[in-house]
CSV table of C-alpha atoms in Angstrom, one decimal:
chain,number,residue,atom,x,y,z
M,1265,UNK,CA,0.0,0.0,0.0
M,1266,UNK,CA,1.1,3.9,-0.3
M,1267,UNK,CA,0.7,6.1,1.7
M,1268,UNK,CA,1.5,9.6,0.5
M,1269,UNK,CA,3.4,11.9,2.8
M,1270,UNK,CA,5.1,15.5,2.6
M,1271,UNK,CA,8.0,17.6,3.7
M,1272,UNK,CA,5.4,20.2,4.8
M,1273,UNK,CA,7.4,22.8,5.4
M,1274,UNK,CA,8.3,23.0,1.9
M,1275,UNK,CA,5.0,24.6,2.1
M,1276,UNK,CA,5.2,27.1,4.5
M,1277,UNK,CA,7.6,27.7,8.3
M,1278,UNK,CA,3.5,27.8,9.9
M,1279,UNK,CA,2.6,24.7,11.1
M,1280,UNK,CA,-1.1,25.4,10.7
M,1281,UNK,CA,-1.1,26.5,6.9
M,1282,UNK,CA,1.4,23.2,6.3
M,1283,UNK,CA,-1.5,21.2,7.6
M,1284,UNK,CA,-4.3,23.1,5.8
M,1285,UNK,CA,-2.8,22.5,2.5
M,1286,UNK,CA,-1.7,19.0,2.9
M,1287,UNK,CA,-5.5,18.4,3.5
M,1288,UNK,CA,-6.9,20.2,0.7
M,1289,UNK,CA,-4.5,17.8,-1.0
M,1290,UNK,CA,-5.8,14.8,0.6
M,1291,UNK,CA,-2.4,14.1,2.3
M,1292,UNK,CA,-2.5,13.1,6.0
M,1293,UNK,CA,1.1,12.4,6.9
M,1294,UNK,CA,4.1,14.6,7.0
M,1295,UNK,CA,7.9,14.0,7.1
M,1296,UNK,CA,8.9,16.6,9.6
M,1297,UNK,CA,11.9,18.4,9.2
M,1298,UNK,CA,10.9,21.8,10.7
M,1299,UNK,CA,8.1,24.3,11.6
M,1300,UNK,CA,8.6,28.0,12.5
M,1301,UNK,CA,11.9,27.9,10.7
M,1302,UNK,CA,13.3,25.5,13.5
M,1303,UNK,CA,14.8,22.3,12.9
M,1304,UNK,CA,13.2,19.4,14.4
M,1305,UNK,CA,16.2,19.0,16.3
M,1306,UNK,CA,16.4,22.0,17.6
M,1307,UNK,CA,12.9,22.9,18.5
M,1308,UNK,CA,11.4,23.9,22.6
M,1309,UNK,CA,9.8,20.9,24.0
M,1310,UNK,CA,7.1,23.4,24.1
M,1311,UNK,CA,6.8,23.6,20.7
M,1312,UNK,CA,7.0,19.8,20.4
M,1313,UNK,CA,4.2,19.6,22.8
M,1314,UNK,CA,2.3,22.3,20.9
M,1315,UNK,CA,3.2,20.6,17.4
M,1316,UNK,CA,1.9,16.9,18.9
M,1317,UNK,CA,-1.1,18.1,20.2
M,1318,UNK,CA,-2.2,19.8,16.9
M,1319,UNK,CA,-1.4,16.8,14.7
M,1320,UNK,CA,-3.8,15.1,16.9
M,1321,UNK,CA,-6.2,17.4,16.5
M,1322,UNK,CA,-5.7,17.5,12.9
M,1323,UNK,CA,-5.8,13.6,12.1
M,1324,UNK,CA,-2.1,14.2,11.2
M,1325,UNK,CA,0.5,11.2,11.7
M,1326,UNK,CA,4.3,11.2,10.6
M,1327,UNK,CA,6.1,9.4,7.9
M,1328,UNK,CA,9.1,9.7,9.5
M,1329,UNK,CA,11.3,12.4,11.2
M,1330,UNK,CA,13.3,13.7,8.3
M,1331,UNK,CA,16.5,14.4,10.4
M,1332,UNK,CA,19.7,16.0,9.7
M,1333,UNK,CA,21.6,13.4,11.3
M,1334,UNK,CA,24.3,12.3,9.0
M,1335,UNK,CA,24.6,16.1,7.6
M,1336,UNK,CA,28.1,16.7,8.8
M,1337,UNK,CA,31.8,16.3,7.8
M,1338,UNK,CA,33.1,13.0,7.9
M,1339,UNK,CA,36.0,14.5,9.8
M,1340,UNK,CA,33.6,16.5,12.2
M,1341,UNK,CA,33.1,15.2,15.7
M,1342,UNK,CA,31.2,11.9,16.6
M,1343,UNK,CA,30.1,12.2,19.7
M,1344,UNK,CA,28.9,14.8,19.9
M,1345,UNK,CA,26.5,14.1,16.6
M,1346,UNK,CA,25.3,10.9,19.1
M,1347,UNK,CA,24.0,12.9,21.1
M,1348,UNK,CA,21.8,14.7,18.6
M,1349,UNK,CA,21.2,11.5,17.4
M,1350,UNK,CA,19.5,10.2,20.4
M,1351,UNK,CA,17.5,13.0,20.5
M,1352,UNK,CA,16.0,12.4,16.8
M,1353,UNK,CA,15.2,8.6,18.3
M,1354,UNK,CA,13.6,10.3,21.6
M,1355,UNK,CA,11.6,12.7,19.3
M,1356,UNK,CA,10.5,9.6,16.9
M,1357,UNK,CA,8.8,7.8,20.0
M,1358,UNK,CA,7.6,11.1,21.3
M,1359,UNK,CA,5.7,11.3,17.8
M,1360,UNK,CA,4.9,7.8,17.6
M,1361,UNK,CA,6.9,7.7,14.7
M,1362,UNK,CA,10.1,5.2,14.7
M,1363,UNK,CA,11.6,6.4,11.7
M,1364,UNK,CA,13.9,8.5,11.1
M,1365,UNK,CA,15.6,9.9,7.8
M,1366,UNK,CA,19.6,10.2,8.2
M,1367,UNK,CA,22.7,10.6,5.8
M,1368,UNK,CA,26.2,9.2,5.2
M,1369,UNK,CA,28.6,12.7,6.1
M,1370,UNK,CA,29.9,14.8,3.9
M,1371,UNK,CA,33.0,13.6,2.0
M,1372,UNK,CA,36.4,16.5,1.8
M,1373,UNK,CA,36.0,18.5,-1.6
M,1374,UNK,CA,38.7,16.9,-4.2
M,1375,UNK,CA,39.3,13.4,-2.1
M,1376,UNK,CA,38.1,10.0,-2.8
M,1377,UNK,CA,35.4,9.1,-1.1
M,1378,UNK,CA,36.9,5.9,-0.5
M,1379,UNK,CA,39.7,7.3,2.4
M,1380,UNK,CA,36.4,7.9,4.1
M,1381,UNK,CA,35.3,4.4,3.9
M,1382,UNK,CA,36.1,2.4,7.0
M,1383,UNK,CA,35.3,5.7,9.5
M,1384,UNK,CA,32.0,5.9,7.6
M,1385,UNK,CA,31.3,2.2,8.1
M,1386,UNK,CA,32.1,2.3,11.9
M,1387,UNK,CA,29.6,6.0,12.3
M,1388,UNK,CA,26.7,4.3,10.2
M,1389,UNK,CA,27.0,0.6,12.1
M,1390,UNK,CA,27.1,2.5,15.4
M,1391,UNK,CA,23.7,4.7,14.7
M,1392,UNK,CA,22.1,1.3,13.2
M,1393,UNK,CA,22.9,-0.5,16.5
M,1394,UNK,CA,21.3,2.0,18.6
M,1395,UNK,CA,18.4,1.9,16.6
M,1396,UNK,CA,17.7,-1.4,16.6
M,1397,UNK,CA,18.4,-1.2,20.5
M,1398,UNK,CA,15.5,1.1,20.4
M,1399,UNK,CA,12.9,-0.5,17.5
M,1400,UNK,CA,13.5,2.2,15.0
M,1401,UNK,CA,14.4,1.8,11.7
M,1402,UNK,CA,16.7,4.7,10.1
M,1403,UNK,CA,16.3,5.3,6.6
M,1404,UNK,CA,19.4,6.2,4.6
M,1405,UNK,CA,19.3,9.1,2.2
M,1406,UNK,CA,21.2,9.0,-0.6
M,1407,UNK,CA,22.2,12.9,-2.0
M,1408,UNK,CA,25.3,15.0,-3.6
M,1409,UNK,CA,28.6,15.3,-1.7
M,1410,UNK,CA,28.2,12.4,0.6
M,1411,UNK,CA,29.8,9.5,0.9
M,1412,UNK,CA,26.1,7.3,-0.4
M,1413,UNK,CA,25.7,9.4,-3.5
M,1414,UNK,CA,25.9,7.1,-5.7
M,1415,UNK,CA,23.7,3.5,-5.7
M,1416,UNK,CA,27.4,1.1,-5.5
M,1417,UNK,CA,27.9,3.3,-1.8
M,1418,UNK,CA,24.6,3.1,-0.9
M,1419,UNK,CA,24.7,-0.3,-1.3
M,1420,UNK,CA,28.4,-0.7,0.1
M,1421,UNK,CA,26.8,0.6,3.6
M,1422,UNK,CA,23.9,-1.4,3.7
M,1423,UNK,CA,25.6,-4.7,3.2
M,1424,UNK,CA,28.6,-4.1,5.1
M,1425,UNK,CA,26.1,-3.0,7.9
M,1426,UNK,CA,24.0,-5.5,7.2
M,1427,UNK,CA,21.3,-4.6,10.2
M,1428,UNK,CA,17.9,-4.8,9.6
M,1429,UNK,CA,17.6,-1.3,11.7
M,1430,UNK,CA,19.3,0.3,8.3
M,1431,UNK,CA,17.2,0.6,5.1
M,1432,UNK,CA,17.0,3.0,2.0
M,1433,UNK,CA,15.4,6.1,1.1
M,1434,UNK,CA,15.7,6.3,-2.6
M,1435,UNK,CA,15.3,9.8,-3.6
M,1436,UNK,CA,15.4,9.9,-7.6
M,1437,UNK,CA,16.5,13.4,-8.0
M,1438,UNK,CA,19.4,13.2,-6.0
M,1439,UNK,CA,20.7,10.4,-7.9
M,1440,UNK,CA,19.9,11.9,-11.5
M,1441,UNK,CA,22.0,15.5,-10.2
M,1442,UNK,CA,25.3,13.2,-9.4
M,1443,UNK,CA,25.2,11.3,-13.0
M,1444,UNK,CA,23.6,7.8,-11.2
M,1445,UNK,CA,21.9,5.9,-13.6
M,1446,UNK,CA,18.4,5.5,-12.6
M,1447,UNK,CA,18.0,2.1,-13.9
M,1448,UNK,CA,21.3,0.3,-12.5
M,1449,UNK,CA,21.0,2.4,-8.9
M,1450,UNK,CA,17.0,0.8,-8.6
M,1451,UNK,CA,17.9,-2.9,-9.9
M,1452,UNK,CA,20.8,-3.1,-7.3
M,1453,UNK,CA,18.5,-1.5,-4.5
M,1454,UNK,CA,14.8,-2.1,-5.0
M,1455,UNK,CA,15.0,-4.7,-2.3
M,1456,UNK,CA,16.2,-2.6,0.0
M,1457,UNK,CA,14.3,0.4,-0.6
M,1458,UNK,CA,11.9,1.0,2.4
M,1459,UNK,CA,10.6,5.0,2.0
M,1460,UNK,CA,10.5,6.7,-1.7
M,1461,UNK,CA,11.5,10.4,-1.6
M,1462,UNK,CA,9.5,11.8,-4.8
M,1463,UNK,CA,11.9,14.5,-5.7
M,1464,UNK,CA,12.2,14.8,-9.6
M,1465,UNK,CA,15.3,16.6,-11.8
M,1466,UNK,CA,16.4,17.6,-14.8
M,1467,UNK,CA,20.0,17.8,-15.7
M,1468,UNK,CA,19.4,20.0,-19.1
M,1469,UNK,CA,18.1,22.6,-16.8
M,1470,UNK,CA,19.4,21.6,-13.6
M,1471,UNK,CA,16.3,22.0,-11.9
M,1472,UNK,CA,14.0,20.1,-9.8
M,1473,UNK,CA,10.8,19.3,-11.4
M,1474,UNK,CA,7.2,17.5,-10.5
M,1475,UNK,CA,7.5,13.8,-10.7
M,1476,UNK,CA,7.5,12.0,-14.3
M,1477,UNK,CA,8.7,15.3,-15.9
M,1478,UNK,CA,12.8,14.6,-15.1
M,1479,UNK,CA,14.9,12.1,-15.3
M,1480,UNK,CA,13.8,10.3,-12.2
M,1481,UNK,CA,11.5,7.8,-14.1
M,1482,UNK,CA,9.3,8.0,-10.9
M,1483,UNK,CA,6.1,6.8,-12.3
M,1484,UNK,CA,7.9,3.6,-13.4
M,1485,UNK,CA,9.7,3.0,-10.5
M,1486,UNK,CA,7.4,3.7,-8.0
M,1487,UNK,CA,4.6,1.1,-10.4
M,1488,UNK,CA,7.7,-1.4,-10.2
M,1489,UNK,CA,7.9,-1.1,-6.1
M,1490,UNK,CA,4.3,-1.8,-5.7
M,1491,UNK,CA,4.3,-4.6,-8.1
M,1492,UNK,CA,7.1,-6.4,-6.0
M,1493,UNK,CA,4.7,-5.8,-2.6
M,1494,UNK,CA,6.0,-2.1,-1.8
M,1495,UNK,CA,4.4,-1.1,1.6
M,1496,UNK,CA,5.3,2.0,2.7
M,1497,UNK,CA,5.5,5.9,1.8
M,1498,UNK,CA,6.0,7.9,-1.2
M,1499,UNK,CA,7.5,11.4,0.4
M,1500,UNK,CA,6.7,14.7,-1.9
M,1501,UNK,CA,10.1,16.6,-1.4
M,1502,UNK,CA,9.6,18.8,-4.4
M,1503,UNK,CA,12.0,21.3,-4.1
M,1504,UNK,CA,10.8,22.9,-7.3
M,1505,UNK,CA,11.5,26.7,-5.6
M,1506,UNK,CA,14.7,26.4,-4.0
M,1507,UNK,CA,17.1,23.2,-3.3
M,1508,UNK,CA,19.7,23.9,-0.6
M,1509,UNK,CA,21.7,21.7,1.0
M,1510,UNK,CA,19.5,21.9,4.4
M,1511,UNK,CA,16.3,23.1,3.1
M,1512,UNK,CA,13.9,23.1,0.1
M,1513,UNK,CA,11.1,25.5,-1.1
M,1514,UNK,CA,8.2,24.6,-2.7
M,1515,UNK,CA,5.3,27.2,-1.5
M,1516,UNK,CA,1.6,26.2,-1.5
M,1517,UNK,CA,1.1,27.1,-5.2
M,1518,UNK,CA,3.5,24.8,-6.8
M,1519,UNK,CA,3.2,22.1,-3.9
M,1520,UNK,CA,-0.3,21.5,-5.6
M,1521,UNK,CA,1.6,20.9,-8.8
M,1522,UNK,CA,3.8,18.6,-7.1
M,1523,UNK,CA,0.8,16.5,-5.1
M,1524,UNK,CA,-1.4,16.6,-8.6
M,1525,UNK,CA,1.8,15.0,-10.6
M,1526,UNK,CA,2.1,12.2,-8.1
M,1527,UNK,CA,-1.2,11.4,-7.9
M,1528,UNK,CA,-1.6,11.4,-11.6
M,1529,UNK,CA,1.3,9.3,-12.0
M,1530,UNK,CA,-0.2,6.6,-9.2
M,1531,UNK,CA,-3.6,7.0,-11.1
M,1532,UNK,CA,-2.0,6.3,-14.2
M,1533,UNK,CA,-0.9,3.0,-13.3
M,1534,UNK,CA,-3.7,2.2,-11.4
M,1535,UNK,CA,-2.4,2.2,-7.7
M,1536,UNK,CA,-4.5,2.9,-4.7
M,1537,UNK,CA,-3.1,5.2,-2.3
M,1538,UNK,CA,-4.2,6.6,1.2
């Protein structure tokens, strides 16, 4: 089954007008990254408690918390990133939600990923294990400049951690901007791929664009996932404003054209979706 969820505050930093436009869309989850401007991770417990209570009240749930976690130098600190970590695994059973969205760190300009390999394989086992101490499943992104860019990394840090905590998020677009083919990244990690990121690009323009109008082939793949028992989300992450490295824009206006171009594409092929 899909479920259709949002980075809502590619919408809007007000948490109320991110939920009122998700429901004129018929969308009921949210991938939460931030409201007000704040990172989740950084956020009041106030405002957590504030936030919570109005997704209640709203018939809101969460795909996932869409963490930074991951989003630093590979030759940054550790520890001190563990401790935001466990903070993004308290706020995921706060929310109910036991997933959460993390990277691979950010690989030196200029060197080979591949100096980076065996400190990046001890960081990712270590967040997997405390996961899976805690029930939650993490949900590697794949994106430009880190050391899972491209599908042979992603899949070099999923084997080689080999823990069921530790699954993919296979987000098209950021696959299409580093020169990944689509095809040989989604034959060599379909089975692994737990949470779709529908993010589309394309490289003529280098721009994002609504799914099926980039190079993403989303329509196809995400008809492919659901015809080998896909059961989980497909994530709007549109982007089609502004793409930083942090943060994506969308607005309400062109988040419609993003939510209508999913839904067409899932129409098209004749899946159901909630």
């Amino acid at each position: 089954m899909v479920r259709i969820s949002a980075f809502a505050d590619e919408i809007s930093k007000d948490p109320v007008e991110q939920l009122d436009v998700l429901e004129s869309h018929g969308i009921r989850h949210i991938e939460f990254r931030s409201i007000h401007g704040i990172n989740v991770l950084d956020l009041s417990d106030a405002q957590h408690e504030e936030f919570r209570a109005l997704l209640r009240s709203r018939g809101f749930g969460l795909s996932a918390i869409g963490s930074p976690i991951g989003k630093i130098k590979i030759t940054d600190p550790f520890d001190s990133h563990l401790q935001r970590f466990d903070l993004a695994m308290d706020l995921a059973e706060f929310y109910d939600a036991p997933r959460i969205r993390i990277f691979s760190f950010y690989m030196p300009p200029g060197e080979n990923p591949a100096i980076h390999r065996d400190e990046t394989m001890t960081r990712m086992t270590e967040l997997a294990r405390r996961a899976a101490a805690r029930g939650i499943t993490l949900l590697l992104e794949n994106e430009k400049g880190i050391f899972g860019d491209t599908a042979p990394r992603v899949l070099d840090i999923l084997e080689t951690v080999n823990a069921p905590s530790l699954s993919h998020a296979f987000d098209p677009a950021n696959y299409v901007e580093v020169g990944q083919p689509i095809d040989e990244a989604w034959v060599s990690l379909r089975s692994r791929v737990t949470h779709f990121h529908v993010k589309d690009y394309d490289s003529k323009t280098h721009k994002n664009v609504p799914a099926g109008e980039g190079e993403g082939q989303i329509p196809r793949l995400i008809a492919d996932a659901v015809a080998n028992s896909y059961d989980g989300f497909c994530v709007l992450e549109p982007h089609l404003v502004i793409a930083e490295l942090s943060f994506g824009f969308t607005g309400p206006e062109r988040f419609g054209d993003a939510a209508r171009a999913l839904k067409g594409a899932l129409d098209g092929n004749g899946i159901a979706y909630a």
